[in-house]
mmCIF file of C-alpha atoms and ligand atoms in Angstrom:
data_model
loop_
_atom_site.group_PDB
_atom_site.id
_atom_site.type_symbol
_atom_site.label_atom_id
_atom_site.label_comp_id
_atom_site.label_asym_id
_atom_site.label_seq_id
_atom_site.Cartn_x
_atom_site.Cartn_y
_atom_site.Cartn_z
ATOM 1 C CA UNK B 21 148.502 53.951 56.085
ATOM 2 C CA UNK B 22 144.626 52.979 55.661
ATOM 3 C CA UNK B 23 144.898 55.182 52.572
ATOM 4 C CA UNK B 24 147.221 53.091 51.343
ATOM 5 C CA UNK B 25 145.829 50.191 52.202
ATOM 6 C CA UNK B 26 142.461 51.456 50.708
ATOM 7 C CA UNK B 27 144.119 52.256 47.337
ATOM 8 C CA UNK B 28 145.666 48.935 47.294
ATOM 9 C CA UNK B 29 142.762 47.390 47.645
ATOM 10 C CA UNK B 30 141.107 49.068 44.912
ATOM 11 C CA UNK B 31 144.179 48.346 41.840
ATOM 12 C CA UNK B 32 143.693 44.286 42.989
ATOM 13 C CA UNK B 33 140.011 44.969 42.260
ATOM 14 C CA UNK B 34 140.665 46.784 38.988
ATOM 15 C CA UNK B 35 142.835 44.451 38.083
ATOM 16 C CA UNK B 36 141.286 41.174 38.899
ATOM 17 C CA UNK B 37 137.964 42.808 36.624
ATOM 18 C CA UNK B 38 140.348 43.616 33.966
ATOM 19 C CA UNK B 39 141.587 39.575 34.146
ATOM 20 C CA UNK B 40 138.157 38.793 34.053
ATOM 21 C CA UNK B 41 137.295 40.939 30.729
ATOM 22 C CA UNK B 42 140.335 39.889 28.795
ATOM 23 C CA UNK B 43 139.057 36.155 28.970
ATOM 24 C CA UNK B 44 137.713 35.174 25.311
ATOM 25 C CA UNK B 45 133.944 35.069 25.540
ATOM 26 C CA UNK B 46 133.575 31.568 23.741
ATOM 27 C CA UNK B 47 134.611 28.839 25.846
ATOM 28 C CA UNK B 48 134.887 26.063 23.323
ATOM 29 C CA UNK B 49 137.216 24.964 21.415
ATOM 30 C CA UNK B 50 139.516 27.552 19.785
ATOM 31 C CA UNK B 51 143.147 27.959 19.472
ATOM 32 C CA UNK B 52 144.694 30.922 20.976
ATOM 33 C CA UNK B 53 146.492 33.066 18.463
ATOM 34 C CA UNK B 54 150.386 32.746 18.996
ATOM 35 C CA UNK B 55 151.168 35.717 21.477
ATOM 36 C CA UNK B 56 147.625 36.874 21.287
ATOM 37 C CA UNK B 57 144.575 37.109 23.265
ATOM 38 C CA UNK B 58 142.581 36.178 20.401
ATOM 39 C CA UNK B 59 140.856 32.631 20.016
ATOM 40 C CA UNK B 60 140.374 31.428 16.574
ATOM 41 C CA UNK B 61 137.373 29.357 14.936
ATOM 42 C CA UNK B 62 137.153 27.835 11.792
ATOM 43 C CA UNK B 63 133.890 27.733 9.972
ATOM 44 C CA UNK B 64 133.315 25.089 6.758
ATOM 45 C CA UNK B 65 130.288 26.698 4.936
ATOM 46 C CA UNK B 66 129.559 24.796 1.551
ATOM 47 C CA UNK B 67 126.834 26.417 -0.577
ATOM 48 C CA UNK B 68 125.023 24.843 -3.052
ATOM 49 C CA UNK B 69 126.349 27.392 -5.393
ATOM 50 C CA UNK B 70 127.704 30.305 -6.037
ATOM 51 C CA UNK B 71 125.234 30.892 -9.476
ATOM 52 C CA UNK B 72 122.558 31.724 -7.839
ATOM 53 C CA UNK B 73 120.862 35.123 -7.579
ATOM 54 C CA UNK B 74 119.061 34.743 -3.927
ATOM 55 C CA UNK B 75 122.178 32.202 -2.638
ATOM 56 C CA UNK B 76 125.135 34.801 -3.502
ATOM 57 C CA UNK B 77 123.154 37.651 -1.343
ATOM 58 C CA UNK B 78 123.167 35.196 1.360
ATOM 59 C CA UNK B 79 126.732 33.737 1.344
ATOM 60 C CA UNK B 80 128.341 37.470 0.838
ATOM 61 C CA UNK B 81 126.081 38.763 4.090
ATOM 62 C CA UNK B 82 127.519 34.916 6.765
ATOM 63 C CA UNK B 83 130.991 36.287 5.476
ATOM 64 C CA UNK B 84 129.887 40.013 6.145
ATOM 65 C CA UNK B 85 128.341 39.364 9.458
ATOM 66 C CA UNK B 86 131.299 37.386 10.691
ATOM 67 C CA UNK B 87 134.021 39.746 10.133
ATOM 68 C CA UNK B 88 131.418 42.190 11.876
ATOM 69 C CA UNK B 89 131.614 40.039 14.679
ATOM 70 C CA UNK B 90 135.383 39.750 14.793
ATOM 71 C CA UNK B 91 137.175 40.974 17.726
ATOM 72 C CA UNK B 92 140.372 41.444 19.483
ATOM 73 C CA UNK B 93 139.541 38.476 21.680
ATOM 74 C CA UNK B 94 137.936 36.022 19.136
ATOM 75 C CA UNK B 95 138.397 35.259 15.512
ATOM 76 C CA UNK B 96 136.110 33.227 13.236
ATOM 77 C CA UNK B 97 138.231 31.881 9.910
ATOM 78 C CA UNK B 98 135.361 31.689 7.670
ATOM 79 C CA UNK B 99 135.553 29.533 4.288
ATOM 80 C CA UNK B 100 132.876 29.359 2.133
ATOM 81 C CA UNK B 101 132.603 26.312 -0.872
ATOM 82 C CA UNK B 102 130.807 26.198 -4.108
ATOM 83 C CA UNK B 103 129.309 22.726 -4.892
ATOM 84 C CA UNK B 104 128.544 23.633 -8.202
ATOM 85 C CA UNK B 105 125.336 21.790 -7.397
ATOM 86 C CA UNK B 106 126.813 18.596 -7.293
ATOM 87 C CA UNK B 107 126.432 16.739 -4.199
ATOM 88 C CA UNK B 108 129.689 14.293 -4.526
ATOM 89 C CA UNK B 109 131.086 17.909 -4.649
ATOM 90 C CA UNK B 110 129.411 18.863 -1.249
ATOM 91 C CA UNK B 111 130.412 15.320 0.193
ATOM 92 C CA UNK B 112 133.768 15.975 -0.166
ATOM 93 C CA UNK B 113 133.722 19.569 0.780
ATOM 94 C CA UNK B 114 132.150 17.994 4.425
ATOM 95 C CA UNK B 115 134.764 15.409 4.222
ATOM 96 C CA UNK B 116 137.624 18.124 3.928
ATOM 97 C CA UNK B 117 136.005 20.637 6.613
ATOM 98 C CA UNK B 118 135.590 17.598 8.949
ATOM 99 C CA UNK B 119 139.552 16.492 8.373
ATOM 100 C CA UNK B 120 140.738 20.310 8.681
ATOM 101 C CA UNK B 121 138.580 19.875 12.359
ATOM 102 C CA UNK B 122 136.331 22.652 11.501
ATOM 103 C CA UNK B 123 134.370 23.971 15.112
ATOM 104 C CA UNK B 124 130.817 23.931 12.831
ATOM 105 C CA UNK B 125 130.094 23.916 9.392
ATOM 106 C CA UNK B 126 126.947 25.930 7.473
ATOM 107 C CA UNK B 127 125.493 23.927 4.838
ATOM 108 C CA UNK B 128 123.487 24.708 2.088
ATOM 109 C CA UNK B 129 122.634 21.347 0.797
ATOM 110 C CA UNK B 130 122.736 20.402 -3.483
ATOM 111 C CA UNK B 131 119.681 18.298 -2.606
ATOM 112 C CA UNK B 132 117.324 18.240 0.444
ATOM 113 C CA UNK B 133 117.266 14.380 0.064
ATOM 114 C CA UNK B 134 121.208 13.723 1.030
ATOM 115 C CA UNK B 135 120.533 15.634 4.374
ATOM 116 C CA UNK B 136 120.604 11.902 6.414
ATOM 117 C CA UNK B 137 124.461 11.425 4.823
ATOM 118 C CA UNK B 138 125.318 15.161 5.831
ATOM 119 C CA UNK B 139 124.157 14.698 9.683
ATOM 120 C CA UNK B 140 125.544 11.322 9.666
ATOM 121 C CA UNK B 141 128.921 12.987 9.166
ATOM 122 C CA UNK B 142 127.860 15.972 11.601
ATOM 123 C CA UNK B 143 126.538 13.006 14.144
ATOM 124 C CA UNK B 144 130.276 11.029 13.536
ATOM 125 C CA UNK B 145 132.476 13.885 14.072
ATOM 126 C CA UNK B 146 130.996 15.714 16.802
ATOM 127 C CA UNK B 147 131.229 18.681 14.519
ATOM 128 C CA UNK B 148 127.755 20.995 14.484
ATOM 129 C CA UNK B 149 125.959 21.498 11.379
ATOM 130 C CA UNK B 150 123.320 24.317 10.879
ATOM 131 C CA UNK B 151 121.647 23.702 7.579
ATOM 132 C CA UNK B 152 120.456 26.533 5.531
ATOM 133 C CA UNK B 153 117.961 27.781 2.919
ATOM 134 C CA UNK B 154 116.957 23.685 1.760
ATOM 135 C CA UNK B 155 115.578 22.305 4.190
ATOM 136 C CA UNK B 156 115.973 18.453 4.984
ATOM 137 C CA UNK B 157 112.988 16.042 6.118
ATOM 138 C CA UNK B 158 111.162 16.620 9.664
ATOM 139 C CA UNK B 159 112.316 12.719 10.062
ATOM 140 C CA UNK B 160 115.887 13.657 9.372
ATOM 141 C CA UNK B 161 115.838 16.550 11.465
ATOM 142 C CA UNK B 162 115.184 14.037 14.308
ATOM 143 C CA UNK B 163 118.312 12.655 13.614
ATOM 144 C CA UNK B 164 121.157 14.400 15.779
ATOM 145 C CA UNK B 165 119.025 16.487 17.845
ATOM 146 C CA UNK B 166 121.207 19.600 19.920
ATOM 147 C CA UNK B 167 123.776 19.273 17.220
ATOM 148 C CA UNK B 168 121.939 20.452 14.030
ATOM 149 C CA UNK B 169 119.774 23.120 12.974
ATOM 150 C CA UNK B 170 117.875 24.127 10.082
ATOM 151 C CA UNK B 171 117.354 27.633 9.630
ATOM 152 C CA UNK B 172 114.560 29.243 7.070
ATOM 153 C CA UNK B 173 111.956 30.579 5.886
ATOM 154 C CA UNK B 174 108.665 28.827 5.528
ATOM 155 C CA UNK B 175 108.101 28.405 1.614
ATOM 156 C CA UNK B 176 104.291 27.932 2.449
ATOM 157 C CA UNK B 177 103.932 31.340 3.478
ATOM 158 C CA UNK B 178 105.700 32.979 0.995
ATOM 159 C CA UNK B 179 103.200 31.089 -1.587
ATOM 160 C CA UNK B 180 100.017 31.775 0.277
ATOM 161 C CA UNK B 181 101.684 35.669 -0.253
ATOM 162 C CA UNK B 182 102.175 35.412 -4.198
ATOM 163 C CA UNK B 183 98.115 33.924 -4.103
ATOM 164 C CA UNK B 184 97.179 36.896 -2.162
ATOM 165 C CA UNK B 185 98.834 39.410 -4.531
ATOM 166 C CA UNK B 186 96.860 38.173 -7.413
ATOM 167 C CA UNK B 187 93.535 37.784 -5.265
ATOM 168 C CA UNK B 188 94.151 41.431 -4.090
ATOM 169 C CA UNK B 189 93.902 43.166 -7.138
ATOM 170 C CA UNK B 190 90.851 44.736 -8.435
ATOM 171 C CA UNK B 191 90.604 42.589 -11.217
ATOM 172 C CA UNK B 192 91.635 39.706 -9.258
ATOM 173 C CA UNK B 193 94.013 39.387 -12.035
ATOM 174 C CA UNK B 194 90.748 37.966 -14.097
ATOM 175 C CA UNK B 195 92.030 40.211 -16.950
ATOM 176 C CA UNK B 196 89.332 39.088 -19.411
ATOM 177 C CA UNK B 197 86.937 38.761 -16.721
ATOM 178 C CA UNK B 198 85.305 35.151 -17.009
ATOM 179 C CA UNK B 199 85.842 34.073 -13.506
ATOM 180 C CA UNK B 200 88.593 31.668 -14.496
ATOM 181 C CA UNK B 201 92.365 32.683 -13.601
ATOM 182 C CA UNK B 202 94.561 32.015 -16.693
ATOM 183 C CA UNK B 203 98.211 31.515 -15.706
ATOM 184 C CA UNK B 204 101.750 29.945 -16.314
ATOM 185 C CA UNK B 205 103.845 28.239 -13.462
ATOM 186 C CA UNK B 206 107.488 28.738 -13.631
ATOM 187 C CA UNK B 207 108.970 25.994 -11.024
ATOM 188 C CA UNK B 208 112.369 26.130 -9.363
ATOM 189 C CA UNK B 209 113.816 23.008 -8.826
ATOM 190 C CA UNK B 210 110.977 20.356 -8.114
ATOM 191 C CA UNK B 211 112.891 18.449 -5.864
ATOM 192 C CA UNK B 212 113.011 21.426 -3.320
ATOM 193 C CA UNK B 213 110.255 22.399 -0.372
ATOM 194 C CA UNK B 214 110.790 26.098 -1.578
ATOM 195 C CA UNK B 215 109.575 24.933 -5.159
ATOM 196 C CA UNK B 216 106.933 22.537 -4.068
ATOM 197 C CA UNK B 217 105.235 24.821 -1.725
ATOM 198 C CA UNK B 218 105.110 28.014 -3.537
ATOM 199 C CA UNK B 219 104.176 26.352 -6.875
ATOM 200 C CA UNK B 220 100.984 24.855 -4.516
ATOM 201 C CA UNK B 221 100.122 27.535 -2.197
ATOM 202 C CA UNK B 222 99.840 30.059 -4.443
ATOM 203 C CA UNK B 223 97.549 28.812 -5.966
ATOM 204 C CA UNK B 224 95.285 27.506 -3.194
ATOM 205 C CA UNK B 225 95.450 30.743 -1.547
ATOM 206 C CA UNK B 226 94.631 32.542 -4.870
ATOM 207 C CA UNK B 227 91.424 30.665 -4.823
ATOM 208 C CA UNK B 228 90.857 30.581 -1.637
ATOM 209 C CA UNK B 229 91.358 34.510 -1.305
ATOM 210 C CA UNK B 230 89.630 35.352 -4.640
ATOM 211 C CA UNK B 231 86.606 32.868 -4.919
ATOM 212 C CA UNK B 232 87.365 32.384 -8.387
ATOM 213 C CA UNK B 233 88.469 29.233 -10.279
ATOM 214 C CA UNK B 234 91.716 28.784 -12.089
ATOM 215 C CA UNK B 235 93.294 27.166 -14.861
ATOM 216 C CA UNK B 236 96.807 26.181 -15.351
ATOM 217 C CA UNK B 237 98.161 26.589 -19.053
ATOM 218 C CA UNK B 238 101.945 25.426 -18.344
ATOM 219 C CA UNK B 239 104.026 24.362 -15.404
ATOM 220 C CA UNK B 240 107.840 24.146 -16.152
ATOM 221 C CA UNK B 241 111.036 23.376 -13.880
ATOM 222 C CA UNK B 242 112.981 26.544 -14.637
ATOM 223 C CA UNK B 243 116.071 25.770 -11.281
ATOM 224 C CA UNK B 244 115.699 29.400 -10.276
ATOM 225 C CA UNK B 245 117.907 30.662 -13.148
ATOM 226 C CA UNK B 246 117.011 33.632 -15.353
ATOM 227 C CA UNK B 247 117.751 32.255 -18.687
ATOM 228 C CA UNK B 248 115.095 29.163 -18.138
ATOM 229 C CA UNK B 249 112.573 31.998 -16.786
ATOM 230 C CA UNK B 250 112.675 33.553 -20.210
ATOM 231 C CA UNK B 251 112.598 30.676 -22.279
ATOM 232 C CA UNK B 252 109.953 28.561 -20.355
ATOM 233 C CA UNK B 253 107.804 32.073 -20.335
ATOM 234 C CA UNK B 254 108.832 32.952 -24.226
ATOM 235 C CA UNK B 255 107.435 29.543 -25.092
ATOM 236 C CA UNK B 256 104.536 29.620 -23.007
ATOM 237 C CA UNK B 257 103.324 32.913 -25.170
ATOM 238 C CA UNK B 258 103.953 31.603 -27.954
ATOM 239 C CA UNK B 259 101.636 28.973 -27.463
ATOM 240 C CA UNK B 260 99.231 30.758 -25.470
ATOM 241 C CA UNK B 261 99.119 34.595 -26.775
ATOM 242 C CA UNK B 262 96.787 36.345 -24.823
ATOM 243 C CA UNK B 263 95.127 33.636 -23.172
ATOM 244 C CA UNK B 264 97.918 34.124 -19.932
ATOM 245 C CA UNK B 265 96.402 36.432 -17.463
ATOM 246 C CA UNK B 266 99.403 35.440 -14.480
ATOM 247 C CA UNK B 267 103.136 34.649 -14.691
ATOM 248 C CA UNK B 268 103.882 32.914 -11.054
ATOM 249 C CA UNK B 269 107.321 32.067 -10.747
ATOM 250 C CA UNK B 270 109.334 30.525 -7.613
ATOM 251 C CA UNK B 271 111.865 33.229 -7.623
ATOM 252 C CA UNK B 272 112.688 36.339 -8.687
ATOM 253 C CA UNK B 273 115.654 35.208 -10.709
ATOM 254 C CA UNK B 274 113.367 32.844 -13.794
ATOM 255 C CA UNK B 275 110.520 36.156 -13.336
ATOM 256 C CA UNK B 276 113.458 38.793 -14.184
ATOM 257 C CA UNK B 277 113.969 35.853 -17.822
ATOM 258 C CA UNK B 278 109.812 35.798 -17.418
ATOM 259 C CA UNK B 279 109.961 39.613 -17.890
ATOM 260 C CA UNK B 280 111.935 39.810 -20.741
ATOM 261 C CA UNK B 281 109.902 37.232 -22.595
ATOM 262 C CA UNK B 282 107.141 39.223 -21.756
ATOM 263 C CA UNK B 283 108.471 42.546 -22.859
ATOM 264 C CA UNK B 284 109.772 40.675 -26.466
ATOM 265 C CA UNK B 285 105.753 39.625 -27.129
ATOM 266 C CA UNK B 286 104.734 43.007 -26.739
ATOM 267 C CA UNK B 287 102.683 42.487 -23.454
ATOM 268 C CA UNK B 288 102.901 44.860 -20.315
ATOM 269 C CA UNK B 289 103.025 44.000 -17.153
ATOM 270 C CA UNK B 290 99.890 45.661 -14.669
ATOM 271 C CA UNK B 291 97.907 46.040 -18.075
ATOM 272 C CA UNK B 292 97.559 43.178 -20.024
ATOM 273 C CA UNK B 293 99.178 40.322 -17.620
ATOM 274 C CA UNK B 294 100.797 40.274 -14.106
ATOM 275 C CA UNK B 295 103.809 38.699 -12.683
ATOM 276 C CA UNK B 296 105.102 37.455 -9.149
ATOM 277 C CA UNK B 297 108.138 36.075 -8.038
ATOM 278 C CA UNK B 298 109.735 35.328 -4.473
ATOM 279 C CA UNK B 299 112.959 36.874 -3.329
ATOM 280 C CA UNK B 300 112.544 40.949 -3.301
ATOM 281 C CA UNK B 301 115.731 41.373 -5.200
ATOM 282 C CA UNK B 302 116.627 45.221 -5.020
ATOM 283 C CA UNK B 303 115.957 45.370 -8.802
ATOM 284 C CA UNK B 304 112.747 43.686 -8.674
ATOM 285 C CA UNK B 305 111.558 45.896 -6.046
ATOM 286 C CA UNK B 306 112.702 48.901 -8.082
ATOM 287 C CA UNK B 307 110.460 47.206 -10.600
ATOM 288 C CA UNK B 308 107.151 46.778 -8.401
ATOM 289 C CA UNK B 309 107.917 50.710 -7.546
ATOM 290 C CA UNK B 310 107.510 51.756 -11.489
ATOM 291 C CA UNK B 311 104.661 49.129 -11.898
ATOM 292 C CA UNK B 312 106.517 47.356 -14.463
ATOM 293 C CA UNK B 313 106.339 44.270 -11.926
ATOM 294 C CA UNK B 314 103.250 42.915 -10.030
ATOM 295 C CA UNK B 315 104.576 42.088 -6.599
ATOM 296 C CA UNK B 316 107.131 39.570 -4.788
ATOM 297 C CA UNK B 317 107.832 37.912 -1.263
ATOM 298 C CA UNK B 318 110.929 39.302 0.807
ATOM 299 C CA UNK B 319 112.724 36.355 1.570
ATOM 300 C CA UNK B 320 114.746 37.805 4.331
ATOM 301 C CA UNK B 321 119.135 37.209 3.467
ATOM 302 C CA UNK B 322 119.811 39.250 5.908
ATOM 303 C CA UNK B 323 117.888 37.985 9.003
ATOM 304 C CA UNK B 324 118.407 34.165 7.611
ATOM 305 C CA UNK B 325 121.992 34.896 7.441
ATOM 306 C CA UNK B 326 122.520 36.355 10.763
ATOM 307 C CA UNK B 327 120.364 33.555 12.892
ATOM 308 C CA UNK B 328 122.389 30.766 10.954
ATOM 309 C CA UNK B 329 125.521 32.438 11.782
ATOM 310 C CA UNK B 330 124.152 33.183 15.124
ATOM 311 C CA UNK B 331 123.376 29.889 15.872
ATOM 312 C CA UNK B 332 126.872 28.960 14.531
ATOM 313 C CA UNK B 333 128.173 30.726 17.357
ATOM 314 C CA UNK B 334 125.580 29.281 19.849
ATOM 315 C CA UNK B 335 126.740 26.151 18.826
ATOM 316 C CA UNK B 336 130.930 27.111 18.981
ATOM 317 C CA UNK B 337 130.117 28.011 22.762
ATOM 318 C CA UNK B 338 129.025 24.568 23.173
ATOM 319 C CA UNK B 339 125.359 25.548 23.239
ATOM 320 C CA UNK B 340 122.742 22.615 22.219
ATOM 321 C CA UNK B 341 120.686 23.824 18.930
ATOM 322 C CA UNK B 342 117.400 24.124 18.789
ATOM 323 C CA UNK B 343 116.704 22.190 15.603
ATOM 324 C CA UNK B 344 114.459 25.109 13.546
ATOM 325 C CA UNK B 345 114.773 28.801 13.446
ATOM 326 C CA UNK B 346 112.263 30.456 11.546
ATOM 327 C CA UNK B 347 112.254 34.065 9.917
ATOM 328 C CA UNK B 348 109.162 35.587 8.303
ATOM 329 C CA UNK B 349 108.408 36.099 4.413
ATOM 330 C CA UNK B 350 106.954 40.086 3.695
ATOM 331 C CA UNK B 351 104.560 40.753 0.840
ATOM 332 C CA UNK B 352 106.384 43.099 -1.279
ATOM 333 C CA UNK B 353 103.707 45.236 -3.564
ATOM 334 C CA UNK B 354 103.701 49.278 -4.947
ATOM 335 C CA UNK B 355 102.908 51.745 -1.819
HETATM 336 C C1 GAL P 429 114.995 29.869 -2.611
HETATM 337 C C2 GAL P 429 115.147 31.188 -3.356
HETATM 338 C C3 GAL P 429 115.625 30.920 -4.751
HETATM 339 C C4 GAL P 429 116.864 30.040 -4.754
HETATM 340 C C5 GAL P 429 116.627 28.813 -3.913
HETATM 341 C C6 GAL P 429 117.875 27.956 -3.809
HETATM 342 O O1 GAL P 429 114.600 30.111 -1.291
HETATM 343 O O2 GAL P 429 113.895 31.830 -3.394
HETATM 344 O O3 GAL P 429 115.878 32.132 -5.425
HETATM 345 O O4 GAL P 429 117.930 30.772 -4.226
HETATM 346 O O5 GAL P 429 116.203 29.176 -2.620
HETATM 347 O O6 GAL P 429 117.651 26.854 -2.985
#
């Protein structure tokens, strides 16, 4: 009879742990699945858009790393927007994912300087907002504290790294060796930290690092794309021949256009100029790896991606935001 009593015992315990377990781990705000254990969770992210070397990487790896996360017991809907970098576009994308009652929306804004309208809509509908990649004023960061985020990568750092490339060469990347660095600046989008802060610290760092003295030939807004890389960089030649020692662009994307340019005049990269761009796209770092490419700055999708989506989920369970997470540029150079 105590054996019975014993094993009786035990199934209640087994199967009050096994109620416990089944619970969904979010608490929030989800909606059971019909018939299911499963709780559902809508996610609104809106990127800037989808043309975009560095931006695509990003927005395929949040939809990746959600369905990784996907269980029996929870469920996250993810839709992802292009604003065909138009912020009206974006607007109404918020608008829609706020209507449809999204649980928290990723945005990657079409300009840094509409981030107060964006958390004002965050602020209004109680909805969290973890803003990604452009990041919005330290005074408008201040503006829904616990509720937003801003996750990235800071753009000074990667800079400092494209200076330091340069400055670490033998040459110092003084090709013609008369203690002045010769070079061309090929500028994202001006209007962006990422932009403004590479196109300055790499060259502060370049003269802080080297001791030498520099001199800018040309400084265009290329807006990350290839085809502007290779005209800005064909026209620079043209006017200036040999005279460019250094190609610096803000990406990856306008150096890959740089490249070409400087492939059509005849020049070589690692010989008789250098290039650096920001990014580490997998066929830029192929590049560095045959020389045919000076160096870049991993600009981490993968880690960016997961703490936004991360803190997404943070955020679902009802979890105040902390309002910055950081994630570390790498200097990427030839072994
Ligand atoms: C930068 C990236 C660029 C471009 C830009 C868009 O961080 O280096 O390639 O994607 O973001 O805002």
């Amino acid at each position: 009879m105590k054996k019975i009593f014993a094993l009786l015992v035990t199934a209640l315990m087994v199967l009050s742990l096994v109620g416990c377990t089944s619970e969904p781990t979010p608490e929030a705000t989800g909606t059971p699945e019909a018939g299911g254990a499963a709780k559902e969770f809508n996610v609104g992210v809106s990127i800037y858009k989808f043309d975009d070397n560095f931006m695509t990487l990003y927005r395929q790896e949040i939809e990746a790393y959600f369905s990784e996360l996907n269980t029996e017991e929870v469920k996250y809907n993810v839709t992802v927007q292009d604003a065909k970098n138009d912020m009206a576009e974006q607007s109404a994308q918020i608008d829609a994912f706020i209507a449809q009652e999204v649980d928290v929306m990723i945005i990657n804004l079409v300009q840094s300087t509409s981030a107060a309208l964006a958390i004002e809509k965050c602020e209004s509908s109680g909805i969290p907002c973890i803003f990604i990649n452009r990041e919005p004023s330290e005074e408008d960061m201040k503006l829904n504290v616990g509720n937003i985020a801003y996750v990235g990568a800071d753009a000074r750092q990667s800079g400092k790294m494209q200076g330091e490339i340069i400055a670490d060469l033998d040459n110092k990347g003084d090709l013609n060796g008369d203690g002045v660095l010769s070079y061309v600046m090929v500028v994202g989008d001006p209007e962006n930290v990422d932009a403004q802060y590479r196109t300055e610290f790499s060259i502060s760092q370049y003269i802080e690092t080297s001791g030498l003295e520099v001199e800018k030939l040309d400084e265009q807004r290329g807006d990350w794309d290839i085809v502007r890389g290779q005209e800005i960089v064909a026209a620079a030649l043209a006017q200036h021949g040999d005279s460019i020692e250094v190609v610096f662009c803000n990406n990856d994307g306008m150096a890959l256009g740089a490249l070409q340019a400087i492939t059509a005049a005849g020049r070589v990269v690692g010989e008789d100029i250098y290039l650096v761009g920001v990014d580490a796209l997998d066929e830029v770092v192929d590049l560095i790896e045959t020389g045919e490419f000076t160096g870049t700055v991993l600009n981490d999708h993968i880690a960016q991606s997961h703490t936004a989506v991360d803190a997404a989920i943070s955020a679902i369970n009802g979890e105040a935001l902390e309002t910055y997470y950081w994630v570390d540029y790498v200097k990427v150079v030839k072994d």
